mmCIF file of C-alpha atoms in Angstrom:
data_model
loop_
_atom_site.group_PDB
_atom_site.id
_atom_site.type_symbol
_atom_site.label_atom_id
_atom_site.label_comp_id
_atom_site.label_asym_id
_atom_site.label_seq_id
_atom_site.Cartn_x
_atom_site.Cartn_y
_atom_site.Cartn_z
ATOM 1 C CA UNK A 1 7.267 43.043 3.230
ATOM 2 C CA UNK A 2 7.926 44.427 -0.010
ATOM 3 C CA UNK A 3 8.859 41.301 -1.893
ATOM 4 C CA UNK A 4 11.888 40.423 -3.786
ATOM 5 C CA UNK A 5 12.523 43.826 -5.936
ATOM 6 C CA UNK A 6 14.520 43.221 -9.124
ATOM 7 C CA UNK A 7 15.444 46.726 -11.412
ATOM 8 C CA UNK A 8 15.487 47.398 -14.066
ATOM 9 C CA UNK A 9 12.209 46.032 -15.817
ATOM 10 C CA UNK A 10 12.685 46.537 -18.915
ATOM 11 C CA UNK A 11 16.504 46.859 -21.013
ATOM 12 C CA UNK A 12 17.065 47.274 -23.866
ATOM 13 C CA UNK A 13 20.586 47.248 -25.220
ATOM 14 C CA UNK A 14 22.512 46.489 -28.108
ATOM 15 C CA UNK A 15 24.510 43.367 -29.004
ATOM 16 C CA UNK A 16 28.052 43.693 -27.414
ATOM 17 C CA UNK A 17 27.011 46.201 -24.847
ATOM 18 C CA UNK A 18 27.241 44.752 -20.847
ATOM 19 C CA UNK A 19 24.217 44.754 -18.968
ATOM 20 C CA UNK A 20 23.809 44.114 -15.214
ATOM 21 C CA UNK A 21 20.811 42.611 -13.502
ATOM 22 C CA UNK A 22 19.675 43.617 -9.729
ATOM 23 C CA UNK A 23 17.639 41.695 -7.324
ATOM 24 C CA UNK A 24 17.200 42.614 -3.661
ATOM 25 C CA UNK A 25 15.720 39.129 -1.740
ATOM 26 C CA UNK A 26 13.315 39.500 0.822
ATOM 27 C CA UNK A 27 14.814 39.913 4.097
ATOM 28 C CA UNK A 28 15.918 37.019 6.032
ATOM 29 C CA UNK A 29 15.999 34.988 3.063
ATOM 30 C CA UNK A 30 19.064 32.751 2.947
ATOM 31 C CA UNK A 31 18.559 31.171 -0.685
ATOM 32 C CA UNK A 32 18.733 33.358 -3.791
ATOM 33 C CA UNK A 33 18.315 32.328 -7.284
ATOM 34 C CA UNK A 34 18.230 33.666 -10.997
ATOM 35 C CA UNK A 35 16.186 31.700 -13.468
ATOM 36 C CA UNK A 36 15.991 32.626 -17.200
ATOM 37 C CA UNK A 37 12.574 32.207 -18.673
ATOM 38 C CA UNK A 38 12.092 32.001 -22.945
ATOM 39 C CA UNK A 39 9.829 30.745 -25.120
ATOM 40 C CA UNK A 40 11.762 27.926 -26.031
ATOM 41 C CA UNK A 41 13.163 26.689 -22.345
ATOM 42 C CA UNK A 42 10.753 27.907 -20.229
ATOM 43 C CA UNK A 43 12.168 28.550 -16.655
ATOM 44 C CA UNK A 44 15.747 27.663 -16.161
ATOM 45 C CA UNK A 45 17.684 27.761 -13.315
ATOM 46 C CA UNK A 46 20.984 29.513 -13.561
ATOM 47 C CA UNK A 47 22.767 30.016 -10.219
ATOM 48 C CA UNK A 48 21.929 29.979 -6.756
ATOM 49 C CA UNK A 49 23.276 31.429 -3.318
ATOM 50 C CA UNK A 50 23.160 30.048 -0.001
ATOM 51 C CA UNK A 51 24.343 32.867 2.409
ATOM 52 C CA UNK A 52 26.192 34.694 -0.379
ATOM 53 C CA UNK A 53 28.104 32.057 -1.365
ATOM 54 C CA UNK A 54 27.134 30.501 -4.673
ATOM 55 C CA UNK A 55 26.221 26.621 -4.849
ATOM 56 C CA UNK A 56 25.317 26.085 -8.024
ATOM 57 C CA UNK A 57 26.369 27.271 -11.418
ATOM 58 C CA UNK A 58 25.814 25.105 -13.752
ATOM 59 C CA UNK A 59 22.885 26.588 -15.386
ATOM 60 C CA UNK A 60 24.750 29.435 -16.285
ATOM 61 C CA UNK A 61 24.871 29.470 -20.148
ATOM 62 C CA UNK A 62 28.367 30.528 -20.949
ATOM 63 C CA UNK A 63 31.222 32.787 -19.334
ATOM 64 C CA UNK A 64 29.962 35.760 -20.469
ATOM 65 C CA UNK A 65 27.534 35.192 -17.504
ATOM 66 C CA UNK A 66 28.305 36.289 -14.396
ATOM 67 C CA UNK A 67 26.757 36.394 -10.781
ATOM 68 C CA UNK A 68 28.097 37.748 -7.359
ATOM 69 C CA UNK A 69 25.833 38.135 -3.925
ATOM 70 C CA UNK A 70 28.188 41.022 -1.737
ATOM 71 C CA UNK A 71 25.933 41.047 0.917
ATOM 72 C CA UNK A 72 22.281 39.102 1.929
ATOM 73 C CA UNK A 73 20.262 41.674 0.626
ATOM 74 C CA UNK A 74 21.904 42.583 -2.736
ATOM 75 C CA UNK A 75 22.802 40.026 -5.916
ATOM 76 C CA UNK A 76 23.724 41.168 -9.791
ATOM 77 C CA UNK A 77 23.673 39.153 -12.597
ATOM 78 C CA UNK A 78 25.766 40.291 -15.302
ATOM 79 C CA UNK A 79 26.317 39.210 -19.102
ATOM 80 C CA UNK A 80 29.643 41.011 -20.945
ATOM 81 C CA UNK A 81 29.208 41.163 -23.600
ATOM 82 C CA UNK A 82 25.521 40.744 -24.772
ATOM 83 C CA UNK A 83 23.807 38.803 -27.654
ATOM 84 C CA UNK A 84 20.695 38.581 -29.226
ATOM 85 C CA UNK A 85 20.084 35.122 -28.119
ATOM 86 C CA UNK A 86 20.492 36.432 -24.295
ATOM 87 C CA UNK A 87 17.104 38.152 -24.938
ATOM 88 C CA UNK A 88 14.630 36.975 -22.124
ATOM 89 C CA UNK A 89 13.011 37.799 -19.066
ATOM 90 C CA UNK A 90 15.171 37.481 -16.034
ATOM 91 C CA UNK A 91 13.593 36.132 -12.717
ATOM 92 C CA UNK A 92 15.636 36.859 -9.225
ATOM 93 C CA UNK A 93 13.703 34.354 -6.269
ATOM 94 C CA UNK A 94 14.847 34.099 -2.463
ATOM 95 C CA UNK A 95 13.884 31.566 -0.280
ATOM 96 C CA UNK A 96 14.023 30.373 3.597
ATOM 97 C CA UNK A 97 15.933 27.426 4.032
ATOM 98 C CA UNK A 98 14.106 24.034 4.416
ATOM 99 C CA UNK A 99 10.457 25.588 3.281
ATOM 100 C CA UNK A 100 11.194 24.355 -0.460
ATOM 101 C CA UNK A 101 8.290 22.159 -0.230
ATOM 102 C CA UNK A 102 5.902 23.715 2.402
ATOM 103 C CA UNK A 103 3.466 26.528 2.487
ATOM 104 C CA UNK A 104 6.609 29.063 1.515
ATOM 105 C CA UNK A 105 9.066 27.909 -0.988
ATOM 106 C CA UNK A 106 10.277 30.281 -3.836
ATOM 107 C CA UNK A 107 9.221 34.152 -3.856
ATOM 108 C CA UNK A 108 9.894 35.360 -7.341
ATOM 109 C CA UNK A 109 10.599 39.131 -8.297
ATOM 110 C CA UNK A 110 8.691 40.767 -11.551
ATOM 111 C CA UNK A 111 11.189 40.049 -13.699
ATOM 112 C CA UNK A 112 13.604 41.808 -15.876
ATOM 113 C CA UNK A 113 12.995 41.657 -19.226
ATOM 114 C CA UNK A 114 15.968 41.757 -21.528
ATOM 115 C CA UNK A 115 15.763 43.025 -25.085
ATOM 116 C CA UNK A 116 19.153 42.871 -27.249
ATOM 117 C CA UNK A 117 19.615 43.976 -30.347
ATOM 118 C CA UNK V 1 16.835 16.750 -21.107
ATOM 119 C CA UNK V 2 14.163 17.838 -19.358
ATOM 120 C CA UNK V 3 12.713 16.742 -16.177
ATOM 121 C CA UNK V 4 9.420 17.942 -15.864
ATOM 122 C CA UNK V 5 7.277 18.225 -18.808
ATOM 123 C CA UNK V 6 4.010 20.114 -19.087
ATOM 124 C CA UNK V 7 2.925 18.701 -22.865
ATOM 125 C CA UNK V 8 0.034 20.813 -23.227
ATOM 126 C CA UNK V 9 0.988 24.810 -23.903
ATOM 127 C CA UNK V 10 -2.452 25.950 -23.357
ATOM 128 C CA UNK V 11 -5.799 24.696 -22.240
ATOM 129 C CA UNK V 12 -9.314 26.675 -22.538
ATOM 130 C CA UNK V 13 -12.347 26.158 -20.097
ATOM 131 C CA UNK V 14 -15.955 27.415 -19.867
ATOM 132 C CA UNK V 15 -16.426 29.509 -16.501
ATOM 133 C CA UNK V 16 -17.713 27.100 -13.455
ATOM 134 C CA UNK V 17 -16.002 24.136 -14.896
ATOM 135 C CA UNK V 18 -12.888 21.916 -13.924
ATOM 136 C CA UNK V 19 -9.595 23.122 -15.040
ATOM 137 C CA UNK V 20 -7.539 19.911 -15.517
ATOM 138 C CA UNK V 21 -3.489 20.847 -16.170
ATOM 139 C CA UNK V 22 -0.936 17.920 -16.225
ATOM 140 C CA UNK V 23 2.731 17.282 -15.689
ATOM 141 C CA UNK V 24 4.752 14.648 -16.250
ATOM 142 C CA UNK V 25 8.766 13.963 -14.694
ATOM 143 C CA UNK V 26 11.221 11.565 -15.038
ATOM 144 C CA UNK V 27 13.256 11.552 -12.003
ATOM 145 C CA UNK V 28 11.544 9.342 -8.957
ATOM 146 C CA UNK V 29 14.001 10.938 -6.582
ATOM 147 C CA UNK V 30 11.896 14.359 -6.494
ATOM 148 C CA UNK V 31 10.749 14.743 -2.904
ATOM 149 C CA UNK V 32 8.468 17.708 -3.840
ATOM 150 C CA UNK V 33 6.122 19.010 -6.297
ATOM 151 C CA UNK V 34 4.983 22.246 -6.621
ATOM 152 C CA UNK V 35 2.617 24.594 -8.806
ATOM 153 C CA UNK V 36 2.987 27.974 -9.269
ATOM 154 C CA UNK V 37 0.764 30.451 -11.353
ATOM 155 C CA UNK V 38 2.173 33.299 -13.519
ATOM 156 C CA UNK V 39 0.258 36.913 -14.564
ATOM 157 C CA UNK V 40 1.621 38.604 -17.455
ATOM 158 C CA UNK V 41 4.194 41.170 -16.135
ATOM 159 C CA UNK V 42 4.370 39.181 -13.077
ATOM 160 C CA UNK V 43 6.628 36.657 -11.412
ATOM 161 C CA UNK V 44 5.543 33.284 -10.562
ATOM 162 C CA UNK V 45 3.745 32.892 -7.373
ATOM 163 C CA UNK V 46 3.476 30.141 -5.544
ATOM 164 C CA UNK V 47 -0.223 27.907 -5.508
ATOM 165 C CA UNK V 48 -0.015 24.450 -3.850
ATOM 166 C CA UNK V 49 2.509 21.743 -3.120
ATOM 167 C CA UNK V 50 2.289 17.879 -2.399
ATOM 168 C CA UNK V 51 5.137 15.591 -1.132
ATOM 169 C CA UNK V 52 6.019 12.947 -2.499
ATOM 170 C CA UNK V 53 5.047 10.742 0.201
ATOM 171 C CA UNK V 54 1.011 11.946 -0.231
ATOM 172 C CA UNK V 55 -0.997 11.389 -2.997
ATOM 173 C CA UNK V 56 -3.397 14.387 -2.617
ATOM 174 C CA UNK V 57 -3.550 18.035 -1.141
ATOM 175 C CA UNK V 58 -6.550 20.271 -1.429
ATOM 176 C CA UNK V 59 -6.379 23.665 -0.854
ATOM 177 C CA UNK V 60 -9.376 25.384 -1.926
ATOM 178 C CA UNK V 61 -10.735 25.015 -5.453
ATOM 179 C CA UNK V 62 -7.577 23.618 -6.011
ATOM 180 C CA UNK V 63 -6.346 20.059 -5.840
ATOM 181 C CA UNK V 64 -3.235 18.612 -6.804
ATOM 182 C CA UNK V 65 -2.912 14.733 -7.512
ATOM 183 C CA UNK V 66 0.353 12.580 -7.701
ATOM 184 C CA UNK V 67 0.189 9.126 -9.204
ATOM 185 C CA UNK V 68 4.147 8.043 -8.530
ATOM 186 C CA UNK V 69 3.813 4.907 -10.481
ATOM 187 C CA UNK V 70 2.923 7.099 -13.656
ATOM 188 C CA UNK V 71 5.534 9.802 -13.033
ATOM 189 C CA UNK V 72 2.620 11.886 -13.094
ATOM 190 C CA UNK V 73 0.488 14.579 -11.702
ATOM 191 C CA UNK V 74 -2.178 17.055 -12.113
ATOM 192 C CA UNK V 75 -3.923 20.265 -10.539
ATOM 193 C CA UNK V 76 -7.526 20.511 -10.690
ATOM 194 C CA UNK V 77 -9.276 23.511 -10.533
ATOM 195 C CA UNK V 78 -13.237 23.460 -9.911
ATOM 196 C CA UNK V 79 -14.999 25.393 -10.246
ATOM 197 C CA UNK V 80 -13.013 27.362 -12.533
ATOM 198 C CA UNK V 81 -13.259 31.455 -12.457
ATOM 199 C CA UNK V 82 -12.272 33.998 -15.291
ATOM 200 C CA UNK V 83 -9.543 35.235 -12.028
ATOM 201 C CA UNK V 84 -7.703 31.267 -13.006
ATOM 202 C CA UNK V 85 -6.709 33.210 -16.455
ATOM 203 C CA UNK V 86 -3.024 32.576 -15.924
ATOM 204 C CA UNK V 87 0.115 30.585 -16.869
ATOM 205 C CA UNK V 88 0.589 27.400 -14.303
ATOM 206 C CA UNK V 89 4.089 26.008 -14.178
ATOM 207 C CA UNK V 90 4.726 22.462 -12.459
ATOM 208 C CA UNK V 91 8.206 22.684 -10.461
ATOM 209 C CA UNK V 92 9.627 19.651 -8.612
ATOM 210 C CA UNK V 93 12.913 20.248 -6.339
ATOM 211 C CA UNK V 94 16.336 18.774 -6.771
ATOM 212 C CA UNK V 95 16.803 15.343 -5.808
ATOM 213 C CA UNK V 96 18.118 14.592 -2.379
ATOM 214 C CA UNK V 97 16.148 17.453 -0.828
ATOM 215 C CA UNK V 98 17.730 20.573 -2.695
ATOM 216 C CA UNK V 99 16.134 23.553 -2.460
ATOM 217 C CA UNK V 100 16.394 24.766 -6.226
ATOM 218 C CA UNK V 101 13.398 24.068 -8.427
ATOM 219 C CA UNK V 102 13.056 22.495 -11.919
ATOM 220 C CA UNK V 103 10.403 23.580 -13.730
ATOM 221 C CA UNK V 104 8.099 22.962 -17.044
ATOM 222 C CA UNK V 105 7.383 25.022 -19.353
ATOM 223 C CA UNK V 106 4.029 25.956 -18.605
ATOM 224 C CA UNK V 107 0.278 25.582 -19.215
ATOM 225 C CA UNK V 108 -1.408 28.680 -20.517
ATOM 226 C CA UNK V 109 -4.936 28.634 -18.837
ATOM 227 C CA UNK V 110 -7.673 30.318 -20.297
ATOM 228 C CA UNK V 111 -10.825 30.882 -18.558
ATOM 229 C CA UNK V 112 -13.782 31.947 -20.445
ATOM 230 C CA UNK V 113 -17.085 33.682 -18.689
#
């Protein structure tokens, strides 16, 4: 299993510009979030899926944040248009259903980390 | 407001010796509690769990401790190995069974040979 993949690693874009945020979840995984992680907040939760259909929202900083899950093995997060202050590394993690607190809860991607200038 | 709290940013041990990280939280309707340690480039991977009907689980050199009357627990590592080197975030799940996490801002471990 290859793990939840998340491209690109690195961006770097300037302020204004929209930038778009892949994860693919490991397969069979019915639970996908996107967490935010910064110096300041440390990990925060932004959205999360449950097959493909989002649950939760409400860590999703303002409306120039946006998140869609097509298909079970393919979510985006998007930001139109981009600040500074969005700078951070971006975490994609899928899940199994009802393993949250045994021996195989959250499976975290490598991150994207976000650069805007 | 933040749930779970991890008040000390970074901690530095000698090589062989116990690796003590805490974490406080404020809501008693957590069922679960969970650590996860964190390379540099890396994402989070998952270490150890404990429910919150236990008040120890052992895995290893690694033992986490929940004291529910204090809101309050704690992952010891012993003997501690230059390999430990790593950020350790406490996590907790939603209330009511939810399967998102909330987590704390981490404990930057440093391991010294």
């Amino acid at each position: 299993d290859a793990g939840v993949i998340q491209s690109p690693r690195h961006e770097v874009t300037e302020m204004g510009q929209e930038v778009t945020l892949r994860c693919k979840p490991i397969s069979g995984h019915d639970y996908l979030f996107w967490y935010r992680q910064t110096m300041m907040r440390g990990l925060e939760l932004l959205i999360y899926f449950n097959n493909n259909v989002p649950i939760d929202d409400s860590g999703m900083p303002e409306d120039r944040f946006s998140a869609k899950m097509p298909n079970a093995s393919f979510s985006t997060l998007k930001i139109q248009p981009s600040e500074p202050r969005d700078s951070a590394v971006y975490f994609c993690a899928s899940s199994f259903s009802g393993t949250v607190g045994g021996n195989s809860p959250l499976h975290f991607g490598n991150g994207t980390r976000l650069t805007v200038t | 407001d933040q749930q779970v709290k991890q008040n000390s940013p970074s901690l530095s041990v000698q090589e062989g010796r116990i690796s003590i990280l805490n974490c406080d939280y404020t809501n008693s309707m957590f069922d679960y509690f969970l650590w996860y340690k964190k390379y540099p480039a890396e994402g989070p991977t998952f270490l150890i769990s404990i429910s919150s009907i236990k008040d120890k689980n052992e895995d290893g050199r690694f033992t986490v401790f929940l004291n529910k009357s204090a809101k309050h627990l704690s992952l010891h590592i012993v003997p501690s190995q230059p390999g430990d080197s790593a950020v350790y975030f406490c996590a907790a799940n939603g209330q009511g069974g939810s399967e998102k996490l909330v987590f704390g801002k981490g404990t930057k471990l440093t391991v010294n040979p």
